[in-house]
CSV table of C-alpha atoms in Angstrom, one decimal:
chain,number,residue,atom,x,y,z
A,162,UNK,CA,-14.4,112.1,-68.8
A,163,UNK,CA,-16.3,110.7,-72.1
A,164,UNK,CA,-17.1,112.9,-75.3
A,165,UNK,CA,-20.2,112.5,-77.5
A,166,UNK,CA,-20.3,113.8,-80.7
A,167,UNK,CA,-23.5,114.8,-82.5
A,168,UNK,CA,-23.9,115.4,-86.3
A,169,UNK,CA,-26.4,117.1,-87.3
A,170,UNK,CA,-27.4,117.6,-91.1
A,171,UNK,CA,-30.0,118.9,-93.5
A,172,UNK,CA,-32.6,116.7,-94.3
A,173,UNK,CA,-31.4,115.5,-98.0
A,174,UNK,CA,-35.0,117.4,-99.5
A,175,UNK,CA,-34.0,120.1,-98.1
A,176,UNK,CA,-31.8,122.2,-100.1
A,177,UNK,CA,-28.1,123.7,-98.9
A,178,UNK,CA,-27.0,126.5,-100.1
A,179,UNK,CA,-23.9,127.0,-98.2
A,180,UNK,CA,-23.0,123.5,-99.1
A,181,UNK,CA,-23.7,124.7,-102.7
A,182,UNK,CA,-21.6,127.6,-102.3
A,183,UNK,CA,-18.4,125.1,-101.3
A,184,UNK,CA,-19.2,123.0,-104.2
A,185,UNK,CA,-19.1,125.9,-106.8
A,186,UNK,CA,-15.7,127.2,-104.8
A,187,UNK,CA,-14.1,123.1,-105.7
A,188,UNK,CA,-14.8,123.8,-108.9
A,189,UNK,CA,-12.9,127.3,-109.4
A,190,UNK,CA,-10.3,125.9,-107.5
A,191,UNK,CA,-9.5,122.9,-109.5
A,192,UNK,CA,-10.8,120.1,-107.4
A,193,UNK,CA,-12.4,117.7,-109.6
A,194,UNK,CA,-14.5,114.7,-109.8
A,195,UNK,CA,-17.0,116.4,-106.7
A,196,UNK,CA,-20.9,115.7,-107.5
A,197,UNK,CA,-22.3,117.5,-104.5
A,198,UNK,CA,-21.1,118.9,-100.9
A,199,UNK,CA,-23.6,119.3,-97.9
A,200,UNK,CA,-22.7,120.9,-95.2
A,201,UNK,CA,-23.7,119.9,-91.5
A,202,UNK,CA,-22.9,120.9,-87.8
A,203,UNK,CA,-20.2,118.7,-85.7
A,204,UNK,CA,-21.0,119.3,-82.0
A,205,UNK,CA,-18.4,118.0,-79.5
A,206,UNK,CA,-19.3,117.8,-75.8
A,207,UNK,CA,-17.4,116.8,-73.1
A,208,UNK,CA,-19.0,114.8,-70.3
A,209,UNK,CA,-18.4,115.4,-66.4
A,210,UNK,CA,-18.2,111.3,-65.5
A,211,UNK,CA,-18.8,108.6,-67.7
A,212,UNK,CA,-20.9,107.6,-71.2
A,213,UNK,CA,-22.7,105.6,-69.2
A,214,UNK,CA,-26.2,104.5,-71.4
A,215,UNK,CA,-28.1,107.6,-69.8
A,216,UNK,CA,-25.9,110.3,-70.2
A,217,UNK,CA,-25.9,109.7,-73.6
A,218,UNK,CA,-29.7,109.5,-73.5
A,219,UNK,CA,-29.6,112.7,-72.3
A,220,UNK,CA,-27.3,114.3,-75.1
A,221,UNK,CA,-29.6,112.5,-77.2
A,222,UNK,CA,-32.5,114.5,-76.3
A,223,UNK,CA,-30.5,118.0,-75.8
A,224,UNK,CA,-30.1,117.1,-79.2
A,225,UNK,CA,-33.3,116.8,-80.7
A,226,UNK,CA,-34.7,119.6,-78.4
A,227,UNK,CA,-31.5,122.4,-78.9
A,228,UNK,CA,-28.7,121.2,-81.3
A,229,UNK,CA,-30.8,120.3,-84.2
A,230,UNK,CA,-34.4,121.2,-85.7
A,231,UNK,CA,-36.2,118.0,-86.6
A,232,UNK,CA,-38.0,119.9,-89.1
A,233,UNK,CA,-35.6,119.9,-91.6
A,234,UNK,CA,-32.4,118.8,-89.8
A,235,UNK,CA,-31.3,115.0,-88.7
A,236,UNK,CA,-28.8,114.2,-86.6
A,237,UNK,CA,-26.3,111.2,-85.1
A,238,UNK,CA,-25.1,111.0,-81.8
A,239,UNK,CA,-21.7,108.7,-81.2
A,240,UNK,CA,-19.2,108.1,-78.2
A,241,UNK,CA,-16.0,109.1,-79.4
A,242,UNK,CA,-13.4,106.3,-78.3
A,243,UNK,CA,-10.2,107.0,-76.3
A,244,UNK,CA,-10.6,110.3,-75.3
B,229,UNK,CA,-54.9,147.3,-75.9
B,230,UNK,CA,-51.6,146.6,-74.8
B,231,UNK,CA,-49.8,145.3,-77.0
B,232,UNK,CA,-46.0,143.5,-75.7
B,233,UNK,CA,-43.4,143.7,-77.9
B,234,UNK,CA,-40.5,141.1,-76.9
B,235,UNK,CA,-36.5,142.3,-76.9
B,236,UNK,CA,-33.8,139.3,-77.3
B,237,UNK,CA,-30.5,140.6,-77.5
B,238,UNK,CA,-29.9,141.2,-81.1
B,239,UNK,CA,-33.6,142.1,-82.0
B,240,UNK,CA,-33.2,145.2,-83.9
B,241,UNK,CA,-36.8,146.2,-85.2
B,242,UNK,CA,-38.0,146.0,-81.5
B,243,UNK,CA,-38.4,149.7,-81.7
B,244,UNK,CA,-39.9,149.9,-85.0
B,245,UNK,CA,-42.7,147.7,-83.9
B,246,UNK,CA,-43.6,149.6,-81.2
B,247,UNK,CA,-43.7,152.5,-82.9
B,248,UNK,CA,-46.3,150.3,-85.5
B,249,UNK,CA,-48.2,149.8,-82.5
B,250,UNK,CA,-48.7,153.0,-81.2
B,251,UNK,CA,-49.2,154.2,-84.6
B,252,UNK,CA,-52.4,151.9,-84.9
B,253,UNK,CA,-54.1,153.4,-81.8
B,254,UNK,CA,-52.8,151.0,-79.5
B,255,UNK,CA,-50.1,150.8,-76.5
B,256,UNK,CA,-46.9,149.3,-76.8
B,257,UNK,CA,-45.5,147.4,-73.9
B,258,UNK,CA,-41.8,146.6,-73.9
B,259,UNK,CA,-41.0,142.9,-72.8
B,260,UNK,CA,-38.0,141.6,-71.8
B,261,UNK,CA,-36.7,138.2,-73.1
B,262,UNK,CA,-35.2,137.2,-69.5
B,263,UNK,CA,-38.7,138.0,-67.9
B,264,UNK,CA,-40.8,135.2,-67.8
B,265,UNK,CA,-43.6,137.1,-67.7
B,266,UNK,CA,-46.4,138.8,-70.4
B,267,UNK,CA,-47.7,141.6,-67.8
B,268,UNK,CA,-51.0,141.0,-68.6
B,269,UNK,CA,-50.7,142.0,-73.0
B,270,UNK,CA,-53.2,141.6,-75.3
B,271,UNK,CA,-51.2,140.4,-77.9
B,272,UNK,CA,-47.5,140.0,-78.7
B,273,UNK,CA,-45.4,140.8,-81.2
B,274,UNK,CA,-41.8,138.6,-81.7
B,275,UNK,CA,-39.5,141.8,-83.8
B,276,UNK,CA,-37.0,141.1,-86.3
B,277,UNK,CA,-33.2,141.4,-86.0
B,278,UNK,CA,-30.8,138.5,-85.0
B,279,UNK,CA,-31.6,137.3,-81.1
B,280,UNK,CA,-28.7,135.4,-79.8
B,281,UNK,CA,-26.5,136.5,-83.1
B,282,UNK,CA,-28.2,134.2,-85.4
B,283,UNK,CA,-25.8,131.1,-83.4
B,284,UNK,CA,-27.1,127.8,-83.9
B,285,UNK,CA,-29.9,128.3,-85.9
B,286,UNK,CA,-31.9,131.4,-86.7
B,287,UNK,CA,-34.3,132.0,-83.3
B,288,UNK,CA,-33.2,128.3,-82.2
B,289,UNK,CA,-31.9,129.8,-78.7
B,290,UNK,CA,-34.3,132.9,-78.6
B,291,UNK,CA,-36.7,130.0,-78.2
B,292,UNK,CA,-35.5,129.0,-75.3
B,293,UNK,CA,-36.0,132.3,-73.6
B,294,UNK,CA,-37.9,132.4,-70.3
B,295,UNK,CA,-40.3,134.9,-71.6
B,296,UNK,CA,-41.0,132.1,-74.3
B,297,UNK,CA,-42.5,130.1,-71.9
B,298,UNK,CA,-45.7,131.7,-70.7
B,299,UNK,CA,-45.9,133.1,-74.8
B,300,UNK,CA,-45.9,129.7,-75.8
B,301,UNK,CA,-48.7,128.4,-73.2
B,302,UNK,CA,-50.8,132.0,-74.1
B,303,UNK,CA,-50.4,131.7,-77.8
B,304,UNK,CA,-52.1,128.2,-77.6
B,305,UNK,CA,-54.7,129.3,-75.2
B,306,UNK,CA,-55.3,131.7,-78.6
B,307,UNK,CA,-53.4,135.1,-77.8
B,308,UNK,CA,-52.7,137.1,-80.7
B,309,UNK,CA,-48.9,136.5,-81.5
B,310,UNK,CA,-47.2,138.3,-84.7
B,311,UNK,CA,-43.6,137.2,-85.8
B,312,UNK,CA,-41.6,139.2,-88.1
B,313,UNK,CA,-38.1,138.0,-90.0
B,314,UNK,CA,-36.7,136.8,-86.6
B,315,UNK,CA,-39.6,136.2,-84.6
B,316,UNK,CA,-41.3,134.3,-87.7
B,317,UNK,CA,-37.5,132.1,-87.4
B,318,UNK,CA,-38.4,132.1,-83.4
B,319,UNK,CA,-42.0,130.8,-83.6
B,320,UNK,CA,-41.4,128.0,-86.2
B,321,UNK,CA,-38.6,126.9,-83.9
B,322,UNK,CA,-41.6,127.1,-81.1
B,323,UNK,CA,-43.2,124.9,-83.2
B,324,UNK,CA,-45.9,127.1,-83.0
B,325,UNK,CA,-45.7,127.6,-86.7
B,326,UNK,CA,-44.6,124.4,-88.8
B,327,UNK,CA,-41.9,124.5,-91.2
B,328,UNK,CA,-38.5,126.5,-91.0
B,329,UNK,CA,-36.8,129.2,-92.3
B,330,UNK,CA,-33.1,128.9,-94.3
B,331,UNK,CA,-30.4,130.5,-96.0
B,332,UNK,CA,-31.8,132.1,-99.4
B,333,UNK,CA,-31.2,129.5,-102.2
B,334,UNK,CA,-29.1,132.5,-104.0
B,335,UNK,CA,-27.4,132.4,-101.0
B,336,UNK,CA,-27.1,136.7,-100.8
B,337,UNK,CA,-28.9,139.4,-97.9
B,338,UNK,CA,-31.7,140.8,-100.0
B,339,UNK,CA,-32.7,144.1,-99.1
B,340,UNK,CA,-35.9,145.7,-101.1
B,341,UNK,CA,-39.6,147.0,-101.3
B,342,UNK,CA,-41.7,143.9,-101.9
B,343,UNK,CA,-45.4,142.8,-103.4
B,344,UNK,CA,-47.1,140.5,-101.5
B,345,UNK,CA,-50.4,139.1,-102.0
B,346,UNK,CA,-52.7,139.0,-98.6
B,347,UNK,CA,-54.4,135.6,-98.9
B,348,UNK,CA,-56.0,134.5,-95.5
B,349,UNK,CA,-58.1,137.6,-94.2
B,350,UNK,CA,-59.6,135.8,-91.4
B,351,UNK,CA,-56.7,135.6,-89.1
B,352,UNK,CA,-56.1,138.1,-86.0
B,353,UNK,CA,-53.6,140.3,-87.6
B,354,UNK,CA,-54.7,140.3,-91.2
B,355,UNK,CA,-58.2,140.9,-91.0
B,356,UNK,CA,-58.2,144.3,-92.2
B,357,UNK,CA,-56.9,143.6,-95.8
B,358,UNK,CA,-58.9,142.2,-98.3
B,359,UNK,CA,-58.4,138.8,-100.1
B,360,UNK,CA,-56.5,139.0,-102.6
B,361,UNK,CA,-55.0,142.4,-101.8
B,362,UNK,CA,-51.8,143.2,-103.3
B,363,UNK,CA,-49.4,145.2,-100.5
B,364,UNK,CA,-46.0,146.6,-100.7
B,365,UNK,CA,-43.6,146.5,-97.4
B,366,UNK,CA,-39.7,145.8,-97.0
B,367,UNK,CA,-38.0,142.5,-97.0
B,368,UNK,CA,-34.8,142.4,-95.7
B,369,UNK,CA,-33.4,139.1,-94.5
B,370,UNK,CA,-30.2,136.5,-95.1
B,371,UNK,CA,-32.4,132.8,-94.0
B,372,UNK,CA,-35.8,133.6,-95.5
B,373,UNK,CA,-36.5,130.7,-97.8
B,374,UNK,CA,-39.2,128.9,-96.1
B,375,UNK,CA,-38.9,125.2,-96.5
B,376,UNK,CA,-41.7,122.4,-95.5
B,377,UNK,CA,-41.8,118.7,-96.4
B,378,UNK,CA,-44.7,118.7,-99.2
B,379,UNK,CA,-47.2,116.6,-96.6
B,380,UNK,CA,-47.2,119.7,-94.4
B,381,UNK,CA,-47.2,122.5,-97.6
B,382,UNK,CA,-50.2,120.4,-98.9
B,383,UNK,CA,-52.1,121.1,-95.8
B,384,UNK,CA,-51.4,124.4,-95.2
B,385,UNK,CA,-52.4,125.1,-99.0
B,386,UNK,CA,-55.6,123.0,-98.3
B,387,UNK,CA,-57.1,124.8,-95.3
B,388,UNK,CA,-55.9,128.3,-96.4
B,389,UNK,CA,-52.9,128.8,-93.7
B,390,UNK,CA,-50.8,130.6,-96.2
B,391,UNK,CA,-51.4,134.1,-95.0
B,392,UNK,CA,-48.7,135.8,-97.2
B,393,UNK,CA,-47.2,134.8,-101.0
B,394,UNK,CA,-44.3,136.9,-102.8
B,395,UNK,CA,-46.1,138.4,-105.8
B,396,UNK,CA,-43.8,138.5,-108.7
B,397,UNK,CA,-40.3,136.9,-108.3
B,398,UNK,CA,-39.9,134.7,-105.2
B,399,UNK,CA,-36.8,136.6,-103.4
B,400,UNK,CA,-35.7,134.2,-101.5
B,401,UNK,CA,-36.3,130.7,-102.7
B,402,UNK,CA,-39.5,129.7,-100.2
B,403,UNK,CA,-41.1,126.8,-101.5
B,404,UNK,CA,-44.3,127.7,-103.3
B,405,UNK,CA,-43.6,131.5,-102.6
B,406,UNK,CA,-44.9,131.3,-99.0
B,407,UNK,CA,-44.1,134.5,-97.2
B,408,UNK,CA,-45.6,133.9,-94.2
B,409,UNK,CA,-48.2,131.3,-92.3
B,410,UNK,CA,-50.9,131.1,-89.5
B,411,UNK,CA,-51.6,128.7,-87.2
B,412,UNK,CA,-54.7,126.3,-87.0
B,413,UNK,CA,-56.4,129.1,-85.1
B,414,UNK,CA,-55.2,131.8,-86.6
B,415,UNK,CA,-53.8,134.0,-83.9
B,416,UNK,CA,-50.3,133.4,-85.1
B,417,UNK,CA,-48.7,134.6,-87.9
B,418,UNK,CA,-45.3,134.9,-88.8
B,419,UNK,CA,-43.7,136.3,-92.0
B,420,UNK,CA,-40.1,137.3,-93.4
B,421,UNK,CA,-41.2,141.0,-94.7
B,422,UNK,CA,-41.3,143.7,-92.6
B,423,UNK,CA,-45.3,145.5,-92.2
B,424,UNK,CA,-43.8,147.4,-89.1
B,425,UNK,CA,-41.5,149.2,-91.5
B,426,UNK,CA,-44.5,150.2,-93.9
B,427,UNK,CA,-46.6,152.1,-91.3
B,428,UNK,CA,-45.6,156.0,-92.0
B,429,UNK,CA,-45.4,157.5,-95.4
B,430,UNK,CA,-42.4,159.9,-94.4
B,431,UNK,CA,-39.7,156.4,-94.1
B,432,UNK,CA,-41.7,153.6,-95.4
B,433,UNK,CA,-42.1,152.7,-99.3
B,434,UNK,CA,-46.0,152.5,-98.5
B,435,UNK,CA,-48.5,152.5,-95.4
B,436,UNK,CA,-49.6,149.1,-96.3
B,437,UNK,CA,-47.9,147.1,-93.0
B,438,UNK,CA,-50.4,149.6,-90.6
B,439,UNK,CA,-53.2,146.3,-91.6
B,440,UNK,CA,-51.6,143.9,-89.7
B,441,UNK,CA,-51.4,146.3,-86.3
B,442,UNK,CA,-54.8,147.7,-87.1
B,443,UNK,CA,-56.2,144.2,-87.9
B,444,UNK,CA,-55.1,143.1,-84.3
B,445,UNK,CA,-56.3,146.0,-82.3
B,446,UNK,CA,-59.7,145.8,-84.2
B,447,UNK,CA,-60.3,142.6,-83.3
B,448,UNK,CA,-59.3,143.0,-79.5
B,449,UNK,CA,-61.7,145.9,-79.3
B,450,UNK,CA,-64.5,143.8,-80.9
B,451,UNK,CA,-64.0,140.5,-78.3
């Protein structure tokens, strides 16, 4: 069993509302010294065998095709270690 | 003219669009997102609401549906397709539309009667409207700010793709007030406001959506 986690996250021209909304929220709440929050999408996914080279290729392209829009989204994909 | 209109779970103005259509002259045909098949329709239409619960990404599974599969081959071979809110989100994520639909910048549901300025007449479900024409329908969405990079805005600006602008305040922070686009062809169009909701005096604000159904039927009955 491996894990690969993909991060996906809003192009930085494209603007982020919700991330906006978290960032006004810090502010009410006392948390200083924030310039900006984005938000993005954490995707964990658990492997039947191994990461061997290919099966991450393949979680590489379920996540340009499903997990994230290329359009306005960019995303990371990474073996998660000891799992 | 048959005209399909496509039910994900979660669509919600699947019924209102068929109504549209029949109230243009033409016959509705109810398709079924798990049926990979059009049943022979002369044009589609993709109905608002929120397929698949709005998970993911707005449409991003809806795409995936098998009736998306022969729509996608038919609306490049030039079928008619119309996308409204949801089915707008749906054919960007198709890529059969460029650019994407997101949260509003003022980050609330807007809900209200809306001018819009009908600037590309020569597509298949606008051609009934003049250029230039100023029309009134609902708007009624939570991810309706259209985004682009500028590159792809540029050229939709420079060969006339925007179909639809927001007249008066942009609702919904789209970049340049883009409401809705077309494809190179013209045979689809998506848009964010709601023309199948403007088609009957007694519950819409206006008759001005009834275009975009007539437009389409008109131009089947003329090829």
């Amino acid at each position: 069993m491996a894990r690969v986690v993909v991060d996906v996250m809003l192009k930085p021209e494209i603007l982020d509302p919700q991330g906006k909304a978290v960032q006004g929220a810090f502010g009410r709440l006392g948390f200083e010294g924030v310039a900006s929050v984005r938000q993005g999408k954490r995707f964990e996914i658990e492997l039947d065998g191994e990461a061997t080279p290919e099966a991450v290729a393949e979680i590489e392209r379920a996540a340009a095709t499903l997990l994230a829009n290329p359009v306005i989204e960019d995303f990371t994909v990474h073996v998660e270690a000891g799992v | 003219m048959r005209i399909g209109v496509v039910t994900f779970p979660g669509s919600l103005d699947d019924r209102d669009a068929a109504r549209a259509v029949r109230v243009a002259g033409g016959e509705a045909v109810s398709l079924w997102h798990g049926d990979a098949d059009l049943h022979g329709v002369d044009a589609v239409v993709l109905p608002g609401g929120f397929s698949y619960g709005d998970y993911l990404r707005c449409g991003a599974i809806a795409r995936f549906a098998p009736v998306m599969e022969p729509l996608v081959d038919a609306a490049r071979g030039g079928l008619p397709v119309l996308g409204i809110c949801n089915g707008f989100q749906v054919l960007c994520e198709s890529h059969l539309l460029p650019g994407a639909l997101i949260r509003n910048d003022h980050r609330k549901f807007v809900c209200r009667d809306q001018p819009l300025r009908v600037e590309n007449t020569a597509t298949a479900w606008t051609s009934g409207y003049a250029a230039g024409q100023q029309i009134v329908i609902p708007l009624k969405n939570g991810e309706g700010g259209y985004v682009a990079d500028d590159r792809t805005l540029d050229e939709l600006e420079a060969e006339g793709r925007v179909v639809v602008r927001y007249a008066g305040d942009n609702p919904n922070g789209s970049y340049r007030d883009i409401a809705g686009v077309t494809n190179a062809r013209g045979n689809v169009v998506g848009l964010m406001p709601h023309p199948e909701h403007a088609v009957e005096s007694l519950t819409g604000p206006t008759t001005d959506g009834l275009g975009f159904f007539t437009s389409v039927l008109e131009g089947l009955v003329r090829s």
